[in-house]
């Protein structure tokens, strides 16, 4: 995994820089292990675009070459189909007088050097909350299945083989107090598109701050993968020279993520700003550890990260996780309170008398359907700090968003 991680970052940098990889550096590369890691971080298309230029790739076994090309082609095809479908949906939104704004990856992907380089799982769109029923009807009329409706800050619609849209009425759920408050009246900050009716967008500064805030939400929870650092690098390549950084820094400080953004931006520039192995990037010890945390998280984070970070927030003194903290966390998971139910079980939240029955049902149901996840979470609780012997502490900034915590380092390419 150590050498594979090096190759992953190096080949990503080659794609981002438009540079052909050096053949000598790819000697004895494990193509299958690299593909597994690239898929875990949703960067297989990006890596393949660099790798396929090399003799190492052309001389590899046909079966593994075809797997790489299939992963790349699927990513390109999915982007094409999602784009075409989103444009059709946008036309219907306009016909019904529904304002909307594409979010995050659906904007970022077009800033990458080649189409399809930035992989997409779904499309996220903010829209007029008063038109929620009409939007639902539009999706149903286009053959979508409603996977979630009116249960959180977004509704989810799916249609085989690859279509998945998350339609947001708010950018953040209420459980993210600071973020929800910050973006509660976001429509007032949006700018109408000059060419497309009913379409809105952020200012470049607000877009940058929002993407960083979204990244940190994942980073401080279950973790987020190396693609996030690529996004940060690409945003700075596209916007960095024109942004009003005084305004951006003020927004980031207000959200409590100024240090996170600064450190991630510096790290992204060092590893992607030049096509070389990351061990030659002159990374500080803190940057090495931060990179290892990104590498260990994969695209959507890990149960271990989420469990440990939540326990650390329950540990008042910032020290070693105590048995009392473990018990407190375990009880909160077995017997979630009404505040938790507001986000995940709205019917129980509305009728609190159902709470005891919900606890019993949830314990049985989750124990059966999510047995592997439950087992992993219990193992992490038992291990506590002892399991995470190598880690680093993050800043505690003035807003209180960032708690002191020691994060698990799954592996490091520097040792």
Coordinates of C-alpha atoms in Angstrom, one line a residue:
X1 CA 0.0 0.0 0.0
X2 CA 2.9 2.4 0.7
X3 CA 4.3 2.2 -2.8
X4 CA 0.9 2.1 -4.4
X5 CA -0.1 5.3 -2.6
X6 CA 3.0 7.0 -4.0
X7 CA 2.1 5.9 -7.5
X8 CA -1.5 7.0 -7.1
X9 CA -0.6 10.6 -6.2
X10 CA 2.2 10.7 -8.8
X11 CA -0.1 9.6 -11.6
X12 CA -2.8 12.0 -10.5
X13 CA -0.3 14.8 -10.6
X14 CA 0.7 13.8 -14.1
X15 CA -2.9 14.0 -15.3
X16 CA -3.4 17.3 -13.6
X17 CA -0.2 18.7 -15.1
X18 CA -0.7 17.1 -18.5
X19 CA 2.7 15.3 -18.1
X20 CA 3.7 11.9 -19.4
X21 CA 4.8 9.7 -16.4
X22 CA 8.4 8.6 -16.3
X23 CA 8.8 5.0 -17.2
X24 CA 11.6 4.3 -14.8
X25 CA 9.4 5.3 -11.8
X26 CA 6.7 2.8 -12.7
X27 CA 9.0 -0.3 -12.7
X28 CA 7.3 -3.2 -10.9
X29 CA 4.1 -1.3 -10.4
X30 CA 1.2 -3.4 -9.1
X31 CA -1.6 -2.5 -11.6
X32 CA -4.3 -4.3 -9.8
X33 CA -3.5 -2.9 -6.3
X34 CA -3.3 0.5 -7.9
X35 CA -6.7 0.1 -9.5
X36 CA -8.3 -1.0 -6.2
X37 CA -6.9 2.1 -4.5
X38 CA -7.9 4.4 -7.3
X39 CA -11.5 3.1 -7.2
X40 CA -11.6 3.5 -3.5
X41 CA -10.8 7.2 -4.0
X42 CA -12.9 7.7 -7.1
X43 CA -9.9 8.7 -9.2
X44 CA -9.5 5.7 -11.5
X45 CA -10.3 7.7 -14.6
X46 CA -7.8 10.4 -13.7
X47 CA -5.0 7.9 -13.0
X48 CA -5.8 5.9 -16.1
X49 CA -5.5 9.0 -18.3
X50 CA -1.8 9.3 -17.2
X51 CA -1.1 5.6 -17.0
X52 CA -2.3 4.7 -20.5
X53 CA 0.5 6.9 -22.0
X54 CA 3.2 4.5 -20.6
X55 CA 4.8 1.4 -21.8
X56 CA 4.2 0.0 -18.3
X57 CA 0.5 0.1 -19.1
X58 CA 0.8 -1.1 -22.7
X59 CA 2.9 -4.1 -21.5
X60 CA 0.6 -5.1 -18.7
X61 CA -1.7 -8.1 -18.9
X62 CA -4.6 -7.5 -21.2
X63 CA -7.1 -8.4 -18.5
X64 CA -5.9 -5.6 -16.1
X65 CA -5.6 -3.1 -19.0
X66 CA -9.2 -3.7 -19.9
X67 CA -10.2 -3.2 -16.3
X68 CA -8.5 0.2 -16.2
X69 CA -10.0 1.3 -19.5
X70 CA -13.4 0.1 -18.5
X71 CA -13.2 2.1 -15.3
X72 CA -12.1 5.2 -17.3
X73 CA -14.7 4.8 -20.0
X74 CA -17.5 4.3 -17.4
X75 CA -16.5 7.5 -15.7
X76 CA -16.5 9.5 -18.9
X77 CA -19.8 7.9 -20.0
X78 CA -21.5 8.6 -16.7
X79 CA -20.4 12.3 -16.8
X80 CA -21.9 12.6 -20.3
X81 CA -25.2 11.0 -19.3
X82 CA -25.5 13.0 -16.1
X83 CA -24.8 16.2 -17.9
X84 CA -27.4 15.5 -20.6
X85 CA -30.0 14.5 -18.1
X86 CA -29.3 17.5 -15.9
X87 CA -29.8 19.8 -18.8
X88 CA -33.2 18.2 -19.6
X89 CA -34.2 18.6 -15.9
X90 CA -33.1 22.2 -16.0
X91 CA -35.4 22.9 -18.9
X92 CA -38.3 21.4 -17.0
X93 CA -37.4 23.5 -13.9
X94 CA -37.5 26.6 -16.0
X95 CA -40.8 25.7 -17.6
X96 CA -42.3 25.4 -14.1
X97 CA -40.7 28.6 -12.8
X98 CA -38.4 26.7 -10.4
X99 CA -35.1 28.4 -9.5
X100 CA -32.1 26.1 -9.0
X101 CA -28.3 26.0 -8.6
X102 CA -26.0 23.0 -9.5
X103 CA -23.6 22.3 -6.6
X104 CA -20.0 21.1 -6.0
X105 CA -18.8 18.4 -8.4
X106 CA -21.1 19.2 -11.2
X107 CA -19.4 22.6 -11.5
X108 CA -15.9 21.5 -10.5
X109 CA -15.6 18.7 -13.0
X110 CA -15.6 21.1 -15.9
X111 CA -12.5 22.8 -14.5
X112 CA -10.3 19.6 -14.8
X113 CA -8.0 19.4 -17.8
X114 CA -10.0 16.6 -19.5
X115 CA -13.6 15.7 -19.6
X116 CA -14.4 12.7 -17.3
X117 CA -11.2 13.2 -15.3
X118 CA -13.3 14.1 -12.2
X119 CA -15.6 11.2 -11.5
X120 CA -19.2 11.8 -10.4
X121 CA -21.4 9.6 -8.2
X122 CA -24.4 11.9 -8.5
X123 CA -25.5 15.4 -9.1
X124 CA -26.5 17.8 -6.3
X125 CA -28.8 20.7 -7.0
X126 CA -30.2 23.4 -4.7
X127 CA -33.7 24.5 -5.6
X128 CA -36.8 26.4 -4.5
X129 CA -38.1 24.6 -1.4
X130 CA -41.7 25.8 -2.1
X131 CA -41.6 23.7 -5.3
X132 CA -40.7 20.5 -3.6
X133 CA -43.8 18.6 -4.8
X134 CA -43.4 19.9 -8.3
X135 CA -39.8 18.8 -8.5
X136 CA -40.9 15.3 -7.2
X137 CA -43.5 15.1 -10.0
X138 CA -40.9 16.1 -12.6
X139 CA -38.6 13.3 -11.6
X140 CA -41.4 10.8 -11.4
X141 CA -42.5 11.8 -14.8
X142 CA -39.0 11.0 -16.1
X143 CA -39.1 7.5 -14.6
X144 CA -37.2 8.1 -11.4
X145 CA -37.7 6.2 -8.2
X146 CA -38.0 8.3 -5.1
X147 CA -35.4 7.1 -2.6
X148 CA -36.1 9.8 0.0
X149 CA -38.5 12.6 0.1
X150 CA -39.2 15.3 2.7
X151 CA -37.1 13.5 5.3
X152 CA -34.0 15.8 5.5
X153 CA -32.5 18.8 3.7
X154 CA -32.5 16.9 0.4
X155 CA -34.6 14.5 -1.6
X156 CA -33.0 11.7 -3.6
X157 CA -34.1 10.3 -7.0
X158 CA -32.6 7.4 -8.9
X159 CA -33.1 5.8 -12.3
X160 CA -31.1 2.9 -13.7
X161 CA -28.5 2.5 -14.9
X162 CA -26.6 5.4 -13.4
X163 CA -28.8 8.4 -12.7
X164 CA -28.8 9.7 -9.2
X165 CA -29.8 13.3 -8.2
X166 CA -29.8 14.8 -4.7
X167 CA -32.2 17.8 -4.7
X168 CA -31.5 20.2 -1.8
X169 CA -33.9 22.5 -0.2
X170 CA -31.2 23.6 2.2
X171 CA -27.4 23.2 1.9
X172 CA -27.0 21.7 5.4
X173 CA -29.1 19.8 7.8
X174 CA -30.0 21.4 11.1
X175 CA -27.7 19.1 13.0
X176 CA -24.8 21.1 11.5
X177 CA -25.7 24.1 13.5
X178 CA -23.1 26.6 12.4
X179 CA -23.2 25.6 8.7
X180 CA -27.0 25.5 8.6
X181 CA -27.2 29.0 10.2
X182 CA -24.6 30.3 7.8
X183 CA -26.4 29.1 4.7
X184 CA -30.0 29.3 5.9
X185 CA -30.9 32.3 3.6
X186 CA -28.4 31.4 0.9
X187 CA -30.7 32.5 -1.9
X188 CA -30.1 36.1 -1.0
X189 CA -26.4 35.6 -1.8
X190 CA -26.9 34.0 -5.2
X191 CA -26.4 35.6 -8.6
X192 CA -28.8 34.9 -11.5
X193 CA -27.2 33.3 -14.5
X194 CA -26.8 35.8 -17.3
X195 CA -27.8 33.3 -20.0
X196 CA -29.9 30.5 -18.4
X197 CA -33.2 31.5 -16.9
X198 CA -34.0 30.4 -13.3
X199 CA -30.4 29.2 -12.9
X200 CA -28.3 30.8 -10.1
X201 CA -24.8 30.5 -8.9
X202 CA -22.5 31.6 -6.1
X203 CA -19.9 34.3 -6.4
X204 CA -16.5 32.7 -7.0
X205 CA -15.6 33.6 -3.3
X206 CA -18.8 32.0 -1.9
X207 CA -18.4 29.0 -4.1
X208 CA -14.9 28.4 -2.9
X209 CA -15.9 28.8 0.8
X210 CA -18.9 26.5 0.4
X211 CA -16.9 23.7 -1.2
X212 CA -14.2 24.0 1.5
X213 CA -16.9 23.9 4.2
X214 CA -18.5 20.8 2.6
X215 CA -15.1 19.1 2.4
X216 CA -14.4 19.8 6.1
X217 CA -17.8 18.4 7.1
X218 CA -16.7 15.1 5.7
X219 CA -13.1 15.4 6.8
X220 CA -14.0 16.0 10.4
X221 CA -16.6 13.2 10.4
X222 CA -15.9 10.0 8.6
X223 CA -13.0 11.4 6.6
X224 CA -12.7 12.2 2.9
X225 CA -10.4 10.9 0.2
X226 CA -7.6 12.2 -2.0
X227 CA -10.0 13.5 -4.6
X228 CA -10.9 16.3 -2.2
X229 CA -7.3 17.5 -2.4
X230 CA -7.5 17.4 -6.2
X231 CA -10.7 19.5 -6.1
X232 CA -9.0 22.0 -3.8
X233 CA -6.0 22.2 -6.2
X234 CA -8.2 22.6 -9.2
X235 CA -10.3 25.3 -7.6
X236 CA -7.1 27.3 -6.8
X237 CA -5.8 26.9 -10.3
X238 CA -9.1 28.2 -11.7
X239 CA -10.0 30.8 -9.1
X240 CA -7.0 31.5 -6.9
X241 CA -5.6 34.4 -8.8
X242 CA -8.8 36.3 -9.0
X243 CA -10.5 35.7 -5.6
X244 CA -10.9 38.4 -3.0
X245 CA -8.9 36.5 -0.4
X246 CA -9.7 38.9 2.4
X247 CA -13.3 38.1 2.0
X248 CA -12.7 34.4 1.6
X249 CA -10.5 34.2 4.7
X250 CA -13.1 36.1 6.7
X251 CA -15.8 33.5 5.7
X252 CA -13.5 30.6 6.5
X253 CA -12.6 32.1 9.9
X254 CA -16.3 32.6 10.6
X255 CA -16.9 28.9 9.9
X256 CA -13.9 27.8 11.9
X257 CA -12.1 26.2 9.0
X258 CA -9.4 28.8 8.1
X259 CA -6.5 26.5 9.2
X260 CA -8.1 23.5 7.5
X261 CA -8.3 25.3 4.2
X262 CA -4.8 26.8 4.4
X263 CA -3.2 23.4 5.3
X264 CA -5.1 21.5 2.7
X265 CA -4.4 24.1 0.0
X266 CA -0.7 24.0 0.8
X267 CA -0.7 20.2 0.8
X268 CA -2.6 20.0 -2.5
X269 CA -0.2 22.5 -4.2
X270 CA 2.9 20.5 -3.0
X271 CA 1.7 17.1 -4.2
X272 CA -0.2 18.1 -7.4
X273 CA 1.6 21.3 -8.4
X274 CA 4.5 19.3 -9.9
X275 CA 4.5 15.8 -11.4
X276 CA 6.9 14.0 -9.0
X277 CA 6.7 11.3 -6.3
X278 CA 5.2 12.8 -3.1
X279 CA 8.2 11.7 -1.1
X280 CA 10.1 14.4 -3.0
X281 CA 7.5 17.1 -2.2
X282 CA 9.3 18.4 0.9
X283 CA 6.3 17.8 3.1
X284 CA 6.4 18.6 6.8
X285 CA 5.6 16.0 9.3
X286 CA 2.1 17.5 9.8
X287 CA 1.6 17.5 6.1
X288 CA 2.7 13.8 5.8
X289 CA 0.2 12.9 8.5
X290 CA -2.6 14.9 7.0
X291 CA -2.0 13.3 3.6
X292 CA -2.0 9.8 5.3
X293 CA -5.4 10.7 6.8
X294 CA -6.8 11.6 3.4
X295 CA -5.4 8.5 1.9
X296 CA -6.8 6.3 4.6
X297 CA -10.3 7.6 4.4
X298 CA -11.3 6.7 0.8
X299 CA -13.9 8.8 -1.0
X300 CA -16.7 8.5 1.6
X301 CA -14.7 8.0 4.8
X302 CA -14.6 5.1 7.2
X303 CA -16.6 3.8 10.1
X304 CA -13.4 4.0 12.2
X305 CA -12.9 7.7 11.5
X306 CA -16.5 8.5 12.3
X307 CA -16.6 6.5 15.5
X308 CA -13.3 7.9 16.8
X309 CA -14.1 11.5 15.9
X310 CA -17.5 11.3 17.6
X311 CA -16.0 9.8 20.8
X312 CA -13.3 12.5 20.8
X313 CA -16.1 15.1 20.8
X314 CA -17.6 13.4 23.9
X315 CA -14.2 13.5 25.7
X316 CA -14.2 16.8 27.6
X317 CA -10.5 17.2 28.3
X318 CA -9.1 16.2 24.9
X319 CA -7.1 13.4 26.5
X320 CA -7.2 9.6 26.1
X321 CA -10.6 8.2 25.5
X322 CA -11.9 6.9 28.8
X323 CA -14.2 4.0 29.6
X324 CA -16.8 6.5 30.6
X325 CA -16.7 8.2 27.2
X326 CA -17.0 4.8 25.5
X327 CA -20.1 3.9 27.5
X328 CA -21.6 7.3 26.9
X329 CA -21.0 7.0 23.1
X330 CA -22.4 3.4 23.1
X331 CA -25.5 4.4 24.9
X332 CA -26.0 7.3 22.5
X333 CA -25.9 4.9 19.6
X334 CA -28.2 2.3 21.2
X335 CA -30.7 4.8 22.6
X336 CA -30.6 7.9 20.2
X337 CA -32.4 10.9 21.6
X338 CA -35.2 12.9 20.1
X339 CA -32.8 15.4 18.5
X340 CA -31.2 12.5 16.5
X341 CA -34.7 11.4 15.5
X342 CA -35.4 14.8 13.9
X343 CA -32.8 14.0 11.3
X344 CA -33.1 10.2 10.9
X345 CA -36.6 9.2 12.1
X346 CA -39.0 12.2 11.7
X347 CA -42.1 10.2 12.6
X348 CA -40.6 9.2 16.0
X349 CA -39.5 12.9 16.5
X350 CA -43.1 14.0 15.8
X351 CA -44.5 11.3 18.2
X352 CA -42.0 10.9 21.1
X353 CA -44.2 8.1 22.6
X354 CA -42.8 5.8 19.9
X355 CA -39.2 6.3 21.1
X356 CA -38.9 3.2 23.3
X357 CA -40.4 1.0 20.6
X358 CA -38.1 2.5 18.0
X359 CA -35.0 1.7 20.1
X360 CA -36.0 -2.0 20.2
X361 CA -36.8 -2.1 16.5
X362 CA -33.6 -0.3 15.5
X363 CA -31.4 -2.5 17.7
X364 CA -32.8 -5.7 16.0
X365 CA -33.1 -4.3 12.5
X366 CA -29.6 -2.7 12.3
X367 CA -28.1 -5.7 14.1
X368 CA -29.3 -7.9 11.2
X369 CA -29.0 -5.6 8.1
X370 CA -25.8 -3.8 9.1
X371 CA -24.1 -6.5 10.9
X372 CA -20.6 -5.8 9.4
X373 CA -20.8 -2.1 10.1
X374 CA -22.0 -2.7 13.6
X375 CA -19.2 -5.1 14.3
X376 CA -16.6 -2.7 13.0
X377 CA -18.0 0.1 15.1
X378 CA -18.0 -2.0 18.2
X379 CA -14.3 -3.0 17.5
X380 CA -13.4 0.6 17.2
X381 CA -15.2 1.5 20.5
X382 CA -13.3 -1.3 22.3
X383 CA -10.0 -0.3 20.9
X384 CA -10.4 3.4 21.8
X385 CA -7.2 5.3 21.8
X386 CA -5.0 2.3 22.1
X387 CA -5.7 1.3 18.5
X388 CA -4.9 4.7 17.1
X389 CA -1.3 4.9 18.3
X390 CA -0.2 7.1 15.5
X391 CA -2.1 10.3 15.0
X392 CA -2.2 14.0 15.0
X393 CA -4.1 16.8 16.8
X394 CA -6.1 19.3 14.9
X395 CA -6.6 22.9 15.9
X396 CA -9.4 24.1 18.2
X397 CA -10.4 27.3 16.6
X398 CA -12.5 30.1 18.0
X399 CA -15.9 29.0 16.5
X400 CA -15.7 25.7 18.4
X401 CA -16.3 23.7 15.1
X402 CA -13.0 22.0 15.4
X403 CA -12.5 19.9 18.4
X404 CA -9.2 18.5 19.6
X405 CA -9.0 15.0 18.4
X406 CA -6.4 12.3 17.6
X407 CA -7.2 10.9 14.2
X408 CA -6.3 7.3 13.1
X409 CA -3.6 7.1 10.5
X410 CA -4.3 3.9 8.5
X411 CA -1.1 4.0 6.6
X412 CA 1.6 6.4 5.7
X413 CA 3.6 6.4 2.5
X414 CA 6.5 8.1 4.3
X415 CA 7.4 5.2 6.7

